[in-house]
Short mmCIF file of C-alpha atoms and ligand atoms in Angstrom, two decimals:
data_model
loop_
_atom_site.label_atom_id
_atom_site.label_comp_id
_atom_site.label_asym_id
_atom_site.label_seq_id
_atom_site.Cartn_x
_atom_site.Cartn_y
_atom_site.Cartn_z
CA MET A 150 102.87 95.92 85.23
CA LEU A 151 99.64 94.55 86.40
CA ILE A 152 100.27 90.68 86.27
CA ARG A 153 103.34 91.02 88.47
CA THR A 154 103.15 90.99 92.35
CA PRO A 155 105.80 92.51 94.51
CA LYS A 156 107.86 89.10 94.61
CA ASP A 157 109.74 89.76 91.74
CA TRP A 158 111.25 92.95 92.69
CA ALA A 159 114.58 91.58 93.90
CA LEU A 160 117.32 92.54 91.90
CA ARG A 161 120.17 90.11 91.31
CA GLU A 162 123.51 90.46 93.49
CA SER A 163 125.67 92.31 91.07
CA ALA A 164 122.98 94.49 90.00
CA ALA A 165 123.25 95.95 93.20
CA THR A 166 126.90 96.93 92.96
CA PRO A 167 126.84 101.00 91.92
CA GLU A 168 128.40 103.01 89.59
CA LYS A 169 130.04 99.71 87.53
CA ILE A 170 131.72 100.39 84.46
CA TYR A 171 129.68 101.70 81.75
CA ARG A 172 128.73 99.22 79.25
CA LEU A 173 130.44 99.81 75.74
CA SER A 174 127.63 101.36 74.10
CA HIS A 175 126.79 100.49 69.92
CA ARG A 176 127.27 103.53 69.13
CA ARG A 177 130.46 103.59 70.04
CA ASP A 178 131.38 100.52 68.54
CA PHE A 179 129.86 102.26 65.41
CA LEU A 180 131.94 105.15 65.77
CA LYS A 181 134.58 103.09 65.91
CA SER A 182 134.13 101.02 62.76
CA LEU A 183 134.27 104.50 61.29
CA GLY A 184 137.38 105.05 62.03
CA VAL A 185 136.62 108.28 63.17
CA ALA A 186 140.12 108.55 65.39
CA GLY A 187 142.56 109.62 62.28
CA ALA A 188 139.72 110.38 59.80
CA ALA A 189 138.93 114.24 58.86
CA PHE A 190 135.14 114.17 60.12
CA ALA A 191 132.92 116.89 60.32
CA ALA A 192 131.99 118.40 63.22
CA ARG A 193 128.11 117.68 62.45
CA ASP A 194 128.90 114.22 61.19
CA LEU A 195 130.58 113.24 64.84
CA LEU A 196 127.77 114.72 66.54
CA ALA A 197 125.29 112.77 65.02
CA ALA A 198 127.45 109.58 64.58
CA THR A 199 128.01 109.42 68.41
CA GLY A 200 124.33 110.48 69.09
CA GLY A 201 125.05 114.28 69.99
CA PHE A 202 127.29 113.01 73.04
CA PRO A 203 129.07 114.83 75.02
CA THR A 204 126.23 116.59 76.94
CA LYS A 205 125.83 119.55 79.23
CA LEU A 206 123.95 119.56 82.19
CA ASN A 207 121.14 121.72 81.99
CA PRO A 208 121.22 123.21 85.57
CA ALA A 209 117.50 124.45 85.06
CA TYR A 210 116.57 120.98 85.78
CA ARG A 211 118.93 119.92 88.55
CA ASP A 212 117.90 119.90 92.09
CA ALA A 213 120.15 119.82 94.83
CA ALA A 214 117.63 117.61 96.59
CA LEU A 215 117.94 114.90 94.22
CA LYS A 216 120.23 112.11 94.38
CA PRO A 217 120.66 110.37 91.13
CA THR A 218 120.45 106.38 91.50
CA PRO A 219 123.40 104.59 90.63
CA TYR A 220 123.92 103.99 87.02
CA ASP A 221 123.54 99.96 87.88
CA PHE A 222 120.05 100.43 89.24
CA ILE A 223 119.01 102.08 86.12
CA THR A 224 120.18 100.11 83.76
CA SER A 225 119.23 96.69 85.25
CA TYR A 226 115.68 97.23 86.95
CA ASN A 227 113.69 97.74 84.42
CA ASN A 228 110.05 97.87 82.86
CA PHE A 229 110.44 96.74 79.17
CA TYR A 230 107.95 94.02 78.13
CA GLU A 231 109.30 93.44 74.66
CA PHE A 232 112.31 91.95 76.28
CA GLY A 233 110.43 89.97 79.36
CA THR A 234 108.35 90.80 82.28
CA ASP A 235 110.53 90.53 85.18
CA LYS A 236 112.75 93.89 86.07
CA ALA A 237 116.37 91.77 85.48
CA ASP A 238 114.71 90.70 82.00
CA PRO A 239 115.54 93.48 79.90
CA LYS A 240 119.35 93.71 80.29
CA PRO A 241 120.37 90.52 79.42
CA ASN A 242 117.57 89.98 76.91
CA ALA A 243 118.34 93.34 74.68
CA ALA A 244 122.05 92.88 75.08
CA HIS A 245 122.41 91.75 71.55
CA TRP A 246 119.57 93.42 70.17
CA LYS A 247 120.78 96.28 67.71
CA PRO A 248 118.35 98.86 67.11
CA GLU A 249 120.30 100.61 64.44
CA PRO A 250 119.67 101.90 61.66
CA TRP A 251 116.97 103.69 63.33
CA THR A 252 114.70 105.91 61.37
CA VAL A 253 111.90 108.00 63.19
CA GLU A 254 109.09 108.60 60.92
CA ILE A 255 106.90 111.69 61.74
CA SER A 256 103.67 112.32 60.17
CA GLY A 257 100.00 112.54 61.14
CA LEU A 258 98.59 116.30 61.06
CA CYS A 259 101.82 118.53 60.59
CA ASP A 260 103.39 120.72 57.99
CA ALA A 261 106.79 118.66 57.73
CA PRO A 262 105.98 114.90 57.91
CA GLN A 263 109.02 113.18 57.89
CA LYS A 264 111.19 110.09 57.77
CA ILE A 265 114.35 110.99 59.76
CA ASP A 266 117.35 108.97 60.59
CA VAL A 267 117.63 109.29 64.77
CA ASN A 268 121.15 110.63 64.43
CA ASP A 269 120.26 113.34 62.12
CA LEU A 270 117.31 113.99 64.07
CA VAL A 271 119.56 114.50 67.15
CA ALA A 272 121.47 116.86 65.04
CA LYS A 273 118.31 118.88 63.59
CA MET A 274 117.77 119.21 67.24
CA GLY A 275 120.97 121.01 68.11
CA GLY A 276 122.40 117.84 70.44
CA VAL A 277 121.20 116.79 73.30
CA GLU A 278 121.60 118.44 77.53
CA GLN A 279 121.32 116.21 80.32
CA ARG A 280 118.68 117.28 82.73
CA ILE A 281 118.37 115.19 86.03
CA TYR A 282 114.39 114.52 86.48
CA ARG A 283 112.71 112.04 89.01
CA HIS A 284 111.35 108.94 87.94
CA ARG A 285 108.09 106.95 89.19
CA CYS A 286 106.64 103.66 88.25
CA VAL A 287 103.13 103.51 88.80
CA GLU A 288 104.44 100.10 90.88
CA ALA A 289 105.44 102.38 93.70
CA TRP A 290 108.99 102.37 93.29
CA SER A 291 111.30 105.61 91.85
CA MET A 292 114.53 106.64 90.88
CA VAL A 293 116.21 109.62 90.11
CA ILE A 294 117.75 109.72 86.65
CA PRO A 295 120.37 111.68 84.50
CA TRP A 296 118.59 111.65 81.04
CA ASP A 297 120.48 113.08 77.83
CA GLY A 298 118.07 114.42 75.13
CA PHE A 299 116.13 117.25 73.75
CA PRO A 300 112.83 118.85 74.77
CA LEU A 301 110.05 117.27 72.87
CA ALA A 302 108.90 120.92 72.23
CA LYS A 303 111.70 121.42 69.75
CA LEU A 304 110.42 118.13 67.67
CA VAL A 305 107.23 119.41 67.89
CA ALA A 306 108.16 122.61 66.64
CA LEU A 307 110.28 120.79 63.45
CA ALA A 308 107.00 118.81 62.51
CA GLY A 309 104.83 121.95 62.80
CA PRO A 310 101.49 120.52 63.81
CA LYS A 311 98.42 121.84 61.76
CA SER A 312 95.43 123.51 64.21
CA GLU A 313 93.08 120.07 63.79
CA ALA A 314 96.33 117.92 65.85
CA LYS A 315 95.16 118.22 69.43
CA PHE A 316 97.47 115.00 70.43
CA VAL A 317 100.82 113.16 69.76
CA LYS A 318 100.80 109.37 69.60
CA PHE A 319 104.10 107.44 69.82
CA THR A 320 104.03 103.92 68.17
CA THR A 321 106.98 101.95 69.42
CA VAL A 322 109.27 99.20 67.93
CA LEU A 323 107.60 96.31 65.86
CA ASP A 324 109.95 93.55 65.47
CA PRO A 325 109.08 90.53 66.53
CA LYS A 326 111.81 88.52 64.58
CA ASN A 327 114.63 90.37 66.92
CA ILE A 328 112.23 91.05 70.02
CA PRO A 329 111.43 87.96 72.01
CA GLY A 330 108.60 89.44 73.83
CA GLN A 331 106.74 90.37 70.57
CA ARG A 332 106.53 86.47 70.11
CA GLU A 333 104.49 86.43 72.67
CA GLY A 334 101.02 87.82 73.81
CA THR A 335 102.09 89.35 76.85
CA LEU A 336 100.95 92.63 75.58
CA ASP A 337 98.94 94.29 72.48
CA TRP A 338 102.16 95.40 70.35
CA PRO A 339 103.24 97.49 69.36
CA TYR A 340 103.50 99.36 72.55
CA VAL A 341 101.63 103.06 72.15
CA GLU A 342 101.59 105.73 73.93
CA GLY A 343 100.17 109.43 73.76
CA LEU A 344 100.20 113.02 75.21
CA ARG A 345 97.87 116.03 74.39
CA LEU A 346 99.69 118.31 72.74
CA ASP A 347 99.78 121.08 74.93
CA GLU A 348 101.37 117.98 77.36
CA ALA A 349 103.80 117.37 74.54
CA MET A 350 104.95 120.81 74.52
CA ASN A 351 105.25 121.69 78.02
CA GLU A 352 109.04 122.56 78.92
CA LEU A 353 109.79 119.36 80.94
CA ALA A 354 108.51 116.49 78.29
CA PHE A 355 111.87 114.99 76.78
CA ILE A 356 113.17 112.38 74.21
CA ALA A 357 116.01 110.45 75.89
CA THR A 358 118.73 109.78 73.85
CA GLY A 359 121.37 108.85 76.78
CA ILE A 360 121.75 108.35 80.36
CA TYR A 361 124.97 109.41 82.45
CA GLY A 362 126.15 111.28 79.41
CA GLN A 363 126.40 107.49 77.64
CA PRO A 364 123.73 106.72 74.71
CA ILE A 365 120.99 104.89 75.69
CA PRO A 366 121.32 101.26 76.81
CA ASN A 367 119.07 99.44 74.89
CA GLN A 368 116.93 98.40 77.95
CA ASN A 369 116.35 101.56 78.66
CA GLY A 370 114.75 102.35 75.32
CA ALA A 371 117.42 102.75 72.47
CA PRO A 372 117.77 104.83 70.52
CA LEU A 373 115.29 107.25 71.85
CA ARG A 374 112.19 106.94 74.50
CA LEU A 375 109.94 109.71 75.72
CA VAL A 376 110.24 110.92 79.31
CA THR A 377 107.87 112.89 80.98
CA PRO A 378 108.77 113.07 84.69
CA TRP A 379 105.65 114.18 85.97
CA LYS A 380 103.65 111.16 84.99
CA TYR A 381 103.85 107.33 86.01
CA GLY A 382 106.52 105.53 83.85
CA PHE A 383 104.66 103.83 81.58
CA LYS A 384 104.00 107.08 79.88
CA GLY A 385 107.91 106.69 78.65
CA ALA A 386 107.42 104.88 75.70
CA LYS A 387 110.65 103.24 74.66
CA SER A 388 112.15 102.53 71.19
CA ILE A 389 109.84 105.17 69.26
CA ALA A 390 109.53 104.42 65.69
CA LYS A 391 106.59 106.80 65.09
CA ILE A 392 105.94 110.12 65.82
CA GLU A 393 101.96 111.20 64.62
CA PHE A 394 100.08 114.34 65.65
CA VAL A 395 96.27 113.27 65.79
CA ALA A 396 92.78 114.97 66.63
CA LYS A 397 91.60 112.44 68.62
CA GLN A 398 92.68 110.89 71.79
CA PRO A 399 94.47 107.97 71.29
CA ARG A 400 94.53 104.51 73.46
CA ASN A 401 97.68 103.65 75.23
CA THR A 402 98.76 100.55 75.56
CA TRP A 403 98.21 99.54 79.57
CA ASN A 404 94.80 101.47 79.16
CA ILE A 405 94.02 98.78 76.49
CA MET A 406 95.04 96.14 78.96
CA ALA A 407 93.66 97.41 82.02
CA PRO A 408 91.05 100.70 81.52
CA ASP A 409 90.19 100.28 84.85
CA GLU A 410 93.67 100.46 86.23
CA TYR A 411 95.60 102.58 84.16
CA GLY A 412 94.14 105.75 82.33
CA PHE A 413 95.40 107.92 79.57
CA TYR A 414 96.53 110.60 81.73
CA ALA A 415 98.70 109.04 84.26
CA ASN A 416 99.80 112.10 86.49
CA VAL A 417 101.87 111.10 89.42
CA ASN A 418 99.04 111.54 92.16
CA PRO A 419 99.22 110.47 95.97
CA ARG A 420 95.65 111.24 96.24
CA VAL A 421 94.28 108.96 93.96
CA ASP A 422 95.27 104.95 94.43
CA HIS A 423 95.60 102.12 92.15
CA PRO A 424 92.76 99.98 92.85
CA ARG A 425 95.08 97.13 94.21
CA TRP A 426 97.57 99.25 95.77
CA SER A 427 98.32 102.54 97.20
CA GLN A 428 100.09 105.37 95.73
CA ALA A 429 101.01 107.55 98.73
CA SER A 430 104.33 106.43 98.76
CA GLU A 431 107.36 104.92 97.03
CA ARG A 432 110.43 102.81 97.40
CA VAL A 433 113.22 104.43 96.52
CA ILE A 434 115.49 101.74 94.07
CA GLY A 435 119.03 102.14 95.12
CA GLY A 436 118.01 104.41 98.55
CA GLY A 437 119.13 103.96 102.16
CA SER A 438 121.47 100.87 102.82
CA GLY A 439 119.71 97.57 101.04
CA VAL A 440 118.56 97.53 97.65
CA PHE A 441 115.23 99.02 98.13
CA GLY A 442 116.32 100.70 101.50
CA SER A 443 114.18 103.74 101.95
CA ARG A 444 110.65 104.82 101.39
CA GLN A 445 109.38 108.27 100.48
CA ARG A 446 105.87 110.27 100.17
CA THR A 447 104.66 110.88 96.69
CA LEU A 448 104.42 114.62 95.85
CA LEU A 449 101.68 115.53 93.48
CA PHE A 450 102.83 115.50 89.58
CA ASN A 451 105.89 113.69 91.01
CA GLY A 452 107.25 117.17 92.51
CA TYR A 453 106.60 119.02 89.14
CA GLU A 454 103.16 121.04 90.11
CA LYS A 455 104.81 124.27 89.62
CA GLN A 456 105.51 123.28 85.72
CA VAL A 457 102.49 121.34 84.93
CA ALA A 458 99.50 122.37 87.36
CA ALA A 459 98.22 124.55 84.91
CA LEU A 460 97.36 121.80 82.09
CA TYR A 461 94.91 120.30 84.44
CA GLN A 462 92.96 123.25 86.17
CA SER A 463 89.67 121.91 84.29
CA LEU A 464 90.34 118.53 84.69
CA ASN A 465 88.83 116.16 87.66
CA LEU A 466 92.04 114.14 88.33
CA GLU A 467 89.73 111.49 90.02
CA LYS A 468 87.85 111.06 87.27
CA ASN A 469 90.94 111.23 84.64
CA TYR A 470 93.69 109.40 85.94
N1 LIG B 2 108.08 99.82 74.51
C1 LIG B 2 107.77 99.89 76.15
N2 LIG B 2 108.38 101.13 76.71
C2 LIG B 2 107.74 100.88 77.97
C3 LIG B 2 107.50 99.97 78.87
C4 LIG B 2 107.05 98.24 77.81
O1 LIG B 2 106.98 97.55 78.63
N3 LIG B 2 107.57 98.99 76.76
N4 LIG B 2 107.26 99.63 80.15
C5 LIG B 2 107.13 101.36 80.80
C6 LIG B 2 107.15 101.12 82.34
S1 LIG B 2 105.78 100.64 83.11
C7 LIG B 2 107.91 101.84 82.50
S2 LIG B 2 108.12 101.98 84.28
C8 LIG B 2 108.95 102.72 82.33
C9 LIG B 2 110.27 101.72 83.06
O2 LIG B 2 111.44 102.67 82.30
P1 LIG B 2 113.19 102.59 82.85
O3 LIG B 2 113.13 101.10 82.52
O4 LIG B 2 113.91 103.22 82.01
O5 LIG B 2 112.86 102.58 84.20
O6 LIG B 2 108.91 102.27 80.88
C10 LIG B 2 107.78 102.60 80.04
N5 LIG B 2 107.98 102.46 78.65
MO1 LIG B 3 106.01 101.35 84.93
#
């Protein structure tokens, strides 16, 4: 992220073809291996085995003005340093990674700490819904993504945070044997992120397990990742292994790597520039005629001011970037 210059923002020709056929997901392979077709399978197990799919669009999170970015761009133009630092790296480099079975640890200052299989978690959350959210990277590009998943607030309720818990810390996968980038010192592994507890309970905060009604591809953070659409993309920790309730504000990876450039809050703010570039506007990936096509003005809180402004009323947003 901070190391790269705009030169690597070129997409491969094949990646620019919109709406190609969806990649067969590992979950589908898993389903097939179970021989579900003929077997008598409880609805709950079926739901769990498929990661909660199919999904239903939640109309409260669809904006007619938002045009979803083609699937191929969303899944081939990625930041996931575990699988390489170029935008085109994660898709091929993560293709053979097997993020299953997957256990999520819920721990720290909460009443119901637990280790839970991701499919059981999705079932406990009542399955998944689809929300169409804006997605803005601190590198000044953006997309519109139809995410499938469940509200983070539901997971917080399942955990039952104690009154001393003020923040949620997310720790992502650490598996250097199978993750090439983690055998190099590009970042301080594992990638960690955090939210204030009230941010985590905001209606917008979401745990994604899918995109466009398909299980989330490895390169986008399988099997579950954080989505906070009013914040820069780096808040969206991919491939989460542990969710911890803590009393003190945790450090987050990009803040550890470059504290003068990346803060804890990471709220999208066109009035607070990155020290090395403007945040006033953004390139729309897949927009317009070319790969990058159009450019548009960036909105405060990425257009979600109504939902989140109250969280930051007493905060100086220039200091707390
Ligand atoms: N584990 C992990 N999560 C991560 C990253 C990463 O390198 N590793 N990159 C972040 C950054 S900088 C961005 S912009 C988003 C990109 O998400 P996308 O590839 O699904 O668009 O993931 C975030 N989550
Ligand atoms: Mo990013």
